[in-house]
């Protein structure tokens, strides 16, 4: 696993950015950059499970380690989902994905930190900035 960090400044309140990230319709919009038809199933409460899925019912599952409304959403990935079936332990112990929002003077800095397997490094380096541009676009509407 290798740590990646992405940051973008958005001309919107942290509440707008949060909604751009986690309201279902918006989530489906910005994550389409990764995989068309992506969605999640969860109540987004700290300690809850979250399923990150595509139209074929495959994806990943994680636990929400930390959730501070309008500020932090941290996931610890547990494994993959293939054809609707969980594949336990398919990720290492440090498979994190963290979203941090900090607002100052009407602008919000969105930082994303994740640990990615070596084989996915170039994919995330090329794709995550495009996804964050979509979050910015949604937030600034």
Short mmCIF file of N, CA and C in Angstrom, two decimals:
data_model
loop_
_atom_site.label_atom_id
_atom_site.label_comp_id
_atom_site.label_asym_id
_atom_site.label_seq_id
_atom_site.Cartn_x
_atom_site.Cartn_y
_atom_site.Cartn_z
N UNK A 1 0.84 -1.19 0.00
CA UNK A 1 0.00 0.00 0.00
C UNK A 1 0.88 1.25 0.00
N UNK A 2 0.43 2.20 -0.75
CA UNK A 2 1.15 3.46 -0.83
C UNK A 2 0.17 4.59 -0.55
N UNK A 3 0.61 5.56 0.25
CA UNK A 3 -0.25 6.68 0.64
C UNK A 3 -0.32 7.71 -0.48
N UNK A 4 -1.56 8.12 -0.79
CA UNK A 4 -1.80 9.18 -1.76
C UNK A 4 -2.60 10.28 -1.08
N UNK A 5 -2.32 11.53 -1.45
CA UNK A 5 -3.06 12.66 -0.91
C UNK A 5 -3.44 13.60 -2.06
N UNK A 6 -4.69 14.02 -2.03
CA UNK A 6 -5.22 14.94 -3.04
C UNK A 6 -5.93 16.08 -2.31
N UNK A 7 -5.73 17.30 -2.79
CA UNK A 7 -6.36 18.47 -2.17
C UNK A 7 -6.89 19.38 -3.26
N UNK A 8 -8.05 19.97 -2.99
CA UNK A 8 -8.64 20.93 -3.92
C UNK A 8 -9.31 22.03 -3.11
N UNK A 9 -9.19 23.27 -3.60
CA UNK A 9 -9.89 24.39 -2.97
C UNK A 9 -11.19 24.63 -3.73
N UNK A 10 -12.27 24.75 -2.96
CA UNK A 10 -13.60 24.89 -3.54
C UNK A 10 -14.24 26.18 -3.03
N UNK A 11 -14.80 26.96 -3.93
CA UNK A 11 -15.46 28.22 -3.57
C UNK A 11 -16.89 27.95 -3.09
N UNK A 12 -16.98 27.30 -1.95
CA UNK A 12 -18.28 26.96 -1.37
C UNK A 12 -18.08 26.63 0.11
N UNK A 13 -19.17 26.68 0.84
CA UNK A 13 -19.11 26.33 2.27
C UNK A 13 -18.83 24.83 2.43
N UNK A 14 -18.35 24.46 3.61
CA UNK A 14 -18.08 23.03 3.84
C UNK A 14 -19.38 22.22 3.83
N UNK A 15 -20.50 22.86 4.15
CA UNK A 15 -21.80 22.17 4.08
C UNK A 15 -22.14 21.81 2.63
N UNK A 16 -21.88 22.76 1.70
CA UNK A 16 -22.12 22.49 0.28
C UNK A 16 -21.21 21.38 -0.24
N UNK A 17 -19.96 21.42 0.18
CA UNK A 17 -19.01 20.39 -0.26
C UNK A 17 -19.41 19.03 0.30
N UNK A 18 -19.80 19.00 1.56
CA UNK A 18 -20.25 17.76 2.20
C UNK A 18 -21.44 17.17 1.42
N UNK A 19 -22.40 18.02 1.10
CA UNK A 19 -23.57 17.56 0.34
C UNK A 19 -23.17 17.07 -1.05
N UNK A 20 -22.20 17.74 -1.66
CA UNK A 20 -21.72 17.30 -2.97
C UNK A 20 -21.10 15.91 -2.88
N UNK A 21 -20.43 15.64 -1.78
CA UNK A 21 -19.79 14.34 -1.59
C UNK A 21 -20.79 13.23 -1.29
N UNK A 22 -21.74 13.48 -0.37
CA UNK A 22 -22.48 12.38 0.25
C UNK A 22 -23.97 12.31 -0.05
N UNK A 23 -24.59 13.34 -0.62
CA UNK A 23 -25.99 13.19 -1.03
C UNK A 23 -25.99 12.23 -2.23
N UNK A 24 -26.89 11.27 -2.21
CA UNK A 24 -26.87 10.16 -3.15
C UNK A 24 -26.70 10.60 -4.61
N UNK A 25 -27.52 11.49 -5.09
CA UNK A 25 -27.45 11.92 -6.50
C UNK A 25 -26.09 12.52 -6.83
N UNK A 26 -25.56 13.34 -5.91
CA UNK A 26 -24.25 13.96 -6.12
C UNK A 26 -23.13 12.93 -6.09
N UNK A 27 -23.20 12.02 -5.12
CA UNK A 27 -22.20 10.95 -5.02
C UNK A 27 -22.13 10.16 -6.33
N UNK A 28 -23.30 9.80 -6.86
CA UNK A 28 -23.35 9.04 -8.11
C UNK A 28 -22.72 9.84 -9.25
N UNK A 29 -22.89 11.16 -9.22
CA UNK A 29 -22.34 12.03 -10.26
C UNK A 29 -20.81 12.03 -10.20
N UNK A 30 -20.23 12.39 -9.07
CA UNK A 30 -18.77 12.53 -9.04
C UNK A 30 -18.04 11.20 -9.09
N UNK A 31 -18.64 10.14 -8.57
CA UNK A 31 -17.95 8.83 -8.62
C UNK A 31 -18.10 8.14 -9.96
N UNK A 32 -18.92 8.69 -10.85
CA UNK A 32 -19.02 8.12 -12.19
C UNK A 32 -17.68 8.22 -12.93
N UNK A 33 -16.82 9.13 -12.47
CA UNK A 33 -15.47 9.25 -13.02
C UNK A 33 -14.69 7.94 -12.81
N UNK A 34 -14.92 7.30 -11.67
CA UNK A 34 -14.25 6.03 -11.37
C UNK A 34 -14.93 4.86 -12.07
N UNK A 35 -16.27 4.83 -11.97
CA UNK A 35 -17.03 3.72 -12.55
C UNK A 35 -18.47 4.18 -12.72
N UNK A 36 -18.94 4.21 -13.95
CA UNK A 36 -20.31 4.65 -14.24
C UNK A 36 -21.30 3.77 -13.47
N UNK A 37 -22.25 4.42 -12.80
CA UNK A 37 -23.26 3.68 -12.05
C UNK A 37 -22.88 3.40 -10.60
N UNK A 38 -21.79 3.99 -10.13
CA UNK A 38 -21.37 3.79 -8.73
C UNK A 38 -22.36 4.40 -7.76
N UNK A 39 -22.54 3.72 -6.63
CA UNK A 39 -23.39 4.21 -5.55
C UNK A 39 -22.93 3.57 -4.25
N UNK A 40 -23.47 4.04 -3.13
CA UNK A 40 -23.16 3.40 -1.85
C UNK A 40 -24.46 3.05 -1.14
N UNK A 41 -24.34 2.10 -0.21
CA UNK A 41 -25.44 1.75 0.68
C UNK A 41 -24.92 1.86 2.10
N UNK A 42 -25.49 2.79 2.87
CA UNK A 42 -25.08 3.00 4.26
C UNK A 42 -25.94 4.11 4.86
N UNK A 43 -25.96 4.14 6.20
CA UNK A 43 -26.60 5.26 6.89
C UNK A 43 -25.59 6.37 7.19
N UNK A 44 -24.33 6.15 6.82
CA UNK A 44 -23.22 7.10 7.00
C UNK A 44 -22.94 7.45 8.46
N UNK A 45 -23.32 6.59 9.38
CA UNK A 45 -23.05 6.81 10.81
C UNK A 45 -21.70 6.20 11.18
N UNK A 46 -21.01 6.86 12.08
CA UNK A 46 -19.74 6.33 12.56
C UNK A 46 -19.95 4.92 13.12
N UNK A 47 -19.08 4.00 12.72
CA UNK A 47 -19.19 2.61 13.16
C UNK A 47 -20.01 1.74 12.24
N UNK A 48 -20.73 2.35 11.31
CA UNK A 48 -21.58 1.59 10.38
C UNK A 48 -20.76 1.02 9.23
N UNK A 49 -21.33 0.01 8.61
CA UNK A 49 -20.75 -0.54 7.40
C UNK A 49 -21.22 0.29 6.21
N UNK A 50 -20.38 0.36 5.18
CA UNK A 50 -20.76 1.01 3.94
C UNK A 50 -20.35 0.10 2.79
N UNK A 51 -21.25 -0.04 1.84
CA UNK A 51 -20.99 -0.82 0.63
C UNK A 51 -20.83 0.16 -0.52
N UNK A 52 -19.70 0.08 -1.22
CA UNK A 52 -19.46 0.89 -2.42
C UNK A 52 -19.68 -0.04 -3.60
N UNK A 53 -20.72 0.22 -4.37
CA UNK A 53 -21.14 -0.74 -5.40
C UNK A 53 -21.27 -0.10 -6.78
N UNK A 54 -21.25 -0.97 -7.77
CA UNK A 54 -21.55 -0.59 -9.14
C UNK A 54 -22.81 -1.32 -9.56
N UNK A 55 -23.29 -1.07 -10.76
CA UNK A 55 -24.55 -1.67 -11.20
C UNK A 55 -24.54 -3.21 -11.20
N UNK A 56 -23.35 -3.80 -11.26
CA UNK A 56 -23.27 -5.26 -11.27
C UNK A 56 -23.16 -5.85 -9.86
N UNK A 57 -23.42 -5.00 -8.83
CA UNK A 57 -23.39 -5.42 -7.42
C UNK A 57 -21.99 -5.87 -6.97
N UNK A 58 -20.97 -5.33 -7.61
CA UNK A 58 -19.60 -5.59 -7.21
C UNK A 58 -18.98 -4.28 -6.77
N UNK A 59 -17.96 -4.37 -5.91
CA UNK A 59 -17.30 -3.17 -5.41
C UNK A 59 -16.47 -3.47 -4.18
N UNK A 60 -16.65 -2.64 -3.15
CA UNK A 60 -15.89 -2.77 -1.91
C UNK A 60 -16.81 -2.57 -0.73
N UNK A 61 -16.37 -3.05 0.43
CA UNK A 61 -17.09 -2.73 1.66
C UNK A 61 -16.10 -2.25 2.70
N UNK A 62 -16.61 -1.39 3.58
CA UNK A 62 -15.75 -0.73 4.56
C UNK A 62 -16.55 -0.45 5.83
N UNK A 63 -15.84 0.00 6.85
CA UNK A 63 -16.44 0.48 8.09
C UNK A 63 -16.16 1.97 8.17
N UNK A 64 -17.14 2.73 8.61
CA UNK A 64 -16.95 4.17 8.79
C UNK A 64 -16.26 4.36 10.15
N UNK A 65 -14.98 4.66 10.11
CA UNK A 65 -14.17 4.80 11.33
C UNK A 65 -14.48 6.09 12.07
N UNK A 66 -14.68 7.16 11.30
CA UNK A 66 -14.92 8.46 11.93
C UNK A 66 -15.83 9.26 11.01
N UNK A 67 -16.81 9.91 11.63
CA UNK A 67 -17.71 10.79 10.88
C UNK A 67 -18.01 11.99 11.75
N UNK A 68 -17.53 13.14 11.30
CA UNK A 68 -17.83 14.41 11.96
C UNK A 68 -18.53 15.24 10.89
N UNK A 69 -19.82 15.48 11.09
CA UNK A 69 -20.65 16.14 10.09
C UNK A 69 -19.98 17.41 9.56
N UNK A 70 -19.91 17.53 8.26
CA UNK A 70 -19.34 18.66 7.52
C UNK A 70 -17.83 18.81 7.68
N UNK A 71 -17.16 17.82 8.31
CA UNK A 71 -15.72 17.94 8.53
C UNK A 71 -14.90 16.72 8.15
N UNK A 72 -15.36 15.51 8.55
CA UNK A 72 -14.55 14.31 8.35
C UNK A 72 -15.41 13.10 8.02
N UNK A 73 -14.91 12.29 7.08
CA UNK A 73 -15.49 10.98 6.80
C UNK A 73 -14.32 10.05 6.52
N UNK A 74 -14.12 9.09 7.41
CA UNK A 74 -12.99 8.17 7.29
C UNK A 74 -13.50 6.74 7.15
N UNK A 75 -12.98 6.05 6.14
CA UNK A 75 -13.35 4.67 5.89
C UNK A 75 -12.14 3.76 6.09
N UNK A 76 -12.40 2.57 6.61
CA UNK A 76 -11.40 1.51 6.64
C UNK A 76 -11.96 0.38 5.79
N UNK A 77 -11.35 0.17 4.63
CA UNK A 77 -11.84 -0.84 3.70
C UNK A 77 -11.55 -2.24 4.24
N UNK A 78 -12.55 -3.10 4.13
CA UNK A 78 -12.46 -4.46 4.66
C UNK A 78 -12.23 -5.51 3.57
N UNK A 79 -12.78 -5.26 2.38
CA UNK A 79 -12.64 -6.25 1.32
C UNK A 79 -13.46 -5.88 0.10
N UNK A 80 -13.44 -6.79 -0.85
CA UNK A 80 -14.17 -6.59 -2.10
C UNK A 80 -15.53 -7.29 -2.05
N UNK A 81 -16.39 -6.86 -2.95
CA UNK A 81 -17.68 -7.51 -3.16
C UNK A 81 -17.70 -7.93 -4.63
N UNK A 82 -17.89 -9.22 -4.86
CA UNK A 82 -17.96 -9.74 -6.22
C UNK A 82 -19.31 -10.41 -6.42
N UNK A 83 -20.07 -9.91 -7.39
CA UNK A 83 -21.40 -10.44 -7.67
C UNK A 83 -22.28 -10.50 -6.41
N UNK A 84 -22.19 -9.48 -5.58
CA UNK A 84 -23.02 -9.39 -4.38
C UNK A 84 -22.49 -10.15 -3.18
N UNK A 85 -21.35 -10.83 -3.30
CA UNK A 85 -20.77 -11.62 -2.20
C UNK A 85 -19.52 -10.94 -1.65
N UNK A 86 -19.47 -10.77 -0.32
CA UNK A 86 -18.29 -10.17 0.32
C UNK A 86 -17.11 -11.13 0.27
N UNK A 87 -15.96 -10.57 -0.06
CA UNK A 87 -14.70 -11.31 -0.06
C UNK A 87 -13.87 -10.74 1.09
N UNK A 88 -13.98 -11.34 2.27
CA UNK A 88 -13.30 -10.84 3.47
C UNK A 88 -11.79 -10.81 3.29
N UNK A 89 -11.19 -9.79 3.89
CA UNK A 89 -9.73 -9.72 3.98
C UNK A 89 -9.00 -9.56 2.66
N UNK A 90 -9.65 -9.03 1.67
CA UNK A 90 -8.97 -8.85 0.39
C UNK A 90 -8.12 -7.58 0.35
N UNK A 91 -8.19 -6.78 1.40
CA UNK A 91 -7.33 -5.60 1.53
C UNK A 91 -6.50 -5.75 2.80
N UNK A 92 -5.38 -5.03 2.83
CA UNK A 92 -4.55 -5.06 4.03
C UNK A 92 -5.17 -4.27 5.17
N UNK A 93 -4.47 -4.23 6.29
CA UNK A 93 -4.97 -3.54 7.49
C UNK A 93 -5.10 -2.04 7.32
N UNK A 94 -4.31 -1.47 6.44
CA UNK A 94 -4.26 -0.01 6.31
C UNK A 94 -4.97 0.52 5.08
N UNK A 95 -6.02 -0.15 4.66
CA UNK A 95 -6.75 0.28 3.46
C UNK A 95 -7.71 1.41 3.83
N UNK A 96 -7.15 2.61 3.99
CA UNK A 96 -7.94 3.77 4.43
C UNK A 96 -8.34 4.64 3.26
N UNK A 97 -9.40 5.39 3.48
CA UNK A 97 -9.85 6.44 2.56
C UNK A 97 -10.46 7.51 3.46
N UNK A 98 -9.85 8.69 3.46
CA UNK A 98 -10.25 9.74 4.41
C UNK A 98 -10.53 11.05 3.69
N UNK A 99 -11.64 11.67 4.08
CA UNK A 99 -12.06 12.96 3.52
C UNK A 99 -12.07 13.98 4.65
N UNK A 100 -11.33 15.08 4.48
CA UNK A 100 -11.27 16.15 5.47
C UNK A 100 -11.65 17.47 4.79
N UNK A 101 -12.54 18.22 5.46
CA UNK A 101 -12.99 19.51 4.95
C UNK A 101 -12.63 20.60 5.95
N UNK A 102 -12.04 21.68 5.46
CA UNK A 102 -11.70 22.82 6.30
C UNK A 102 -12.11 24.09 5.58
N UNK A 103 -12.98 24.88 6.23
CA UNK A 103 -13.48 26.11 5.60
C UNK A 103 -12.77 27.33 6.18
N UNK A 104 -12.41 28.24 5.28
CA UNK A 104 -11.81 29.50 5.69
C UNK A 104 -12.19 30.55 4.67
N UNK A 105 -12.75 31.67 5.14
CA UNK A 105 -13.12 32.81 4.29
C UNK A 105 -14.03 32.40 3.13
N UNK A 106 -14.99 31.53 3.43
CA UNK A 106 -15.98 31.14 2.42
C UNK A 106 -15.50 30.11 1.41
N UNK A 107 -14.28 29.64 1.58
CA UNK A 107 -13.73 28.61 0.71
C UNK A 107 -13.46 27.36 1.54
N UNK A 108 -13.59 26.21 0.90
CA UNK A 108 -13.36 24.95 1.60
C UNK A 108 -12.23 24.20 0.93
N UNK A 109 -11.30 23.76 1.75
CA UNK A 109 -10.24 22.88 1.27
C UNK A 109 -10.69 21.45 1.54
N UNK A 110 -10.78 20.66 0.49
CA UNK A 110 -11.12 19.25 0.59
C UNK A 110 -9.84 18.46 0.38
N UNK A 111 -9.49 17.66 1.38
CA UNK A 111 -8.31 16.80 1.29
C UNK A 111 -8.76 15.35 1.38
N UNK A 112 -8.21 14.54 0.49
CA UNK A 112 -8.50 13.11 0.48
C UNK A 112 -7.18 12.37 0.64
N UNK A 113 -7.15 11.45 1.60
CA UNK A 113 -5.98 10.62 1.84
C UNK A 113 -6.41 9.17 1.68
N UNK A 114 -5.63 8.41 0.93
CA UNK A 114 -5.93 6.99 0.81
C UNK A 114 -4.66 6.19 0.67
N UNK A 115 -4.74 4.95 1.09
CA UNK A 115 -3.66 4.00 0.86
C UNK A 115 -4.13 3.10 -0.26
N UNK A 116 -3.34 3.03 -1.31
CA UNK A 116 -3.73 2.26 -2.48
C UNK A 116 -2.69 1.19 -2.78
N UNK A 117 -3.15 0.04 -3.25
CA UNK A 117 -2.20 -0.99 -3.69
C UNK A 117 -1.37 -0.46 -4.87
N UNK A 118 -0.13 -0.90 -4.95
CA UNK A 118 0.78 -0.45 -6.02
C UNK A 118 0.15 -0.54 -7.40
N UNK A 119 -0.58 -1.63 -7.65
CA UNK A 119 -1.13 -1.85 -9.00
C UNK A 119 -2.22 -0.84 -9.38
N UNK A 120 -2.77 -0.08 -8.39
CA UNK A 120 -3.80 0.92 -8.67
C UNK A 120 -3.29 2.35 -8.59
N UNK A 121 -1.99 2.52 -8.33
CA UNK A 121 -1.43 3.86 -8.12
C UNK A 121 -1.69 4.79 -9.31
N UNK A 122 -1.32 4.39 -10.50
CA UNK A 122 -1.46 5.29 -11.65
C UNK A 122 -2.93 5.58 -11.92
N UNK A 123 -3.80 4.61 -11.70
CA UNK A 123 -5.23 4.82 -11.89
C UNK A 123 -5.73 5.94 -10.97
N UNK A 124 -5.41 5.83 -9.67
CA UNK A 124 -5.88 6.85 -8.71
C UNK A 124 -5.22 8.20 -8.96
N UNK A 125 -3.94 8.21 -9.28
CA UNK A 125 -3.24 9.47 -9.54
C UNK A 125 -3.87 10.20 -10.73
N UNK A 126 -4.32 9.45 -11.73
CA UNK A 126 -4.94 10.05 -12.91
C UNK A 126 -6.42 10.36 -12.73
N UNK A 127 -7.13 9.55 -11.94
CA UNK A 127 -8.58 9.65 -11.87
C UNK A 127 -9.08 10.50 -10.70
N UNK A 128 -8.43 10.43 -9.54
CA UNK A 128 -8.94 11.16 -8.38
C UNK A 128 -9.02 12.67 -8.61
N UNK A 129 -8.03 13.31 -9.23
CA UNK A 129 -8.17 14.75 -9.49
C UNK A 129 -9.39 15.09 -10.35
N UNK A 130 -9.72 14.24 -11.31
CA UNK A 130 -10.91 14.46 -12.14
C UNK A 130 -12.18 14.35 -11.30
N UNK A 131 -12.21 13.39 -10.38
CA UNK A 131 -13.36 13.23 -9.49
C UNK A 131 -13.51 14.46 -8.60
N UNK A 132 -12.40 14.96 -8.07
CA UNK A 132 -12.46 16.14 -7.20
C UNK A 132 -12.90 17.38 -7.97
N UNK A 133 -12.56 17.49 -9.24
CA UNK A 133 -13.05 18.59 -10.07
C UNK A 133 -14.58 18.52 -10.19
N UNK A 134 -15.11 17.30 -10.28
CA UNK A 134 -16.57 17.14 -10.32
C UNK A 134 -17.20 17.55 -8.99
N UNK A 135 -16.57 17.20 -7.87
CA UNK A 135 -17.07 17.62 -6.55
C UNK A 135 -17.09 19.13 -6.49
N UNK A 136 -16.03 19.77 -6.97
CA UNK A 136 -15.94 21.24 -6.99
C UNK A 136 -17.08 21.83 -7.82
N UNK A 137 -17.31 21.27 -9.00
CA UNK A 137 -18.37 21.75 -9.89
C UNK A 137 -19.74 21.64 -9.22
N UNK A 138 -20.01 20.52 -8.59
CA UNK A 138 -21.29 20.30 -7.91
C UNK A 138 -21.44 21.27 -6.73
N UNK A 139 -20.37 21.44 -5.96
CA UNK A 139 -20.38 22.29 -4.77
C UNK A 139 -20.62 23.75 -5.09
N UNK A 140 -20.08 24.21 -6.21
CA UNK A 140 -20.11 25.62 -6.55
C UNK A 140 -21.37 26.04 -7.30
N UNK A 141 -22.27 25.11 -7.58
CA UNK A 141 -23.52 25.45 -8.28
C UNK A 141 -24.40 26.33 -7.44
#
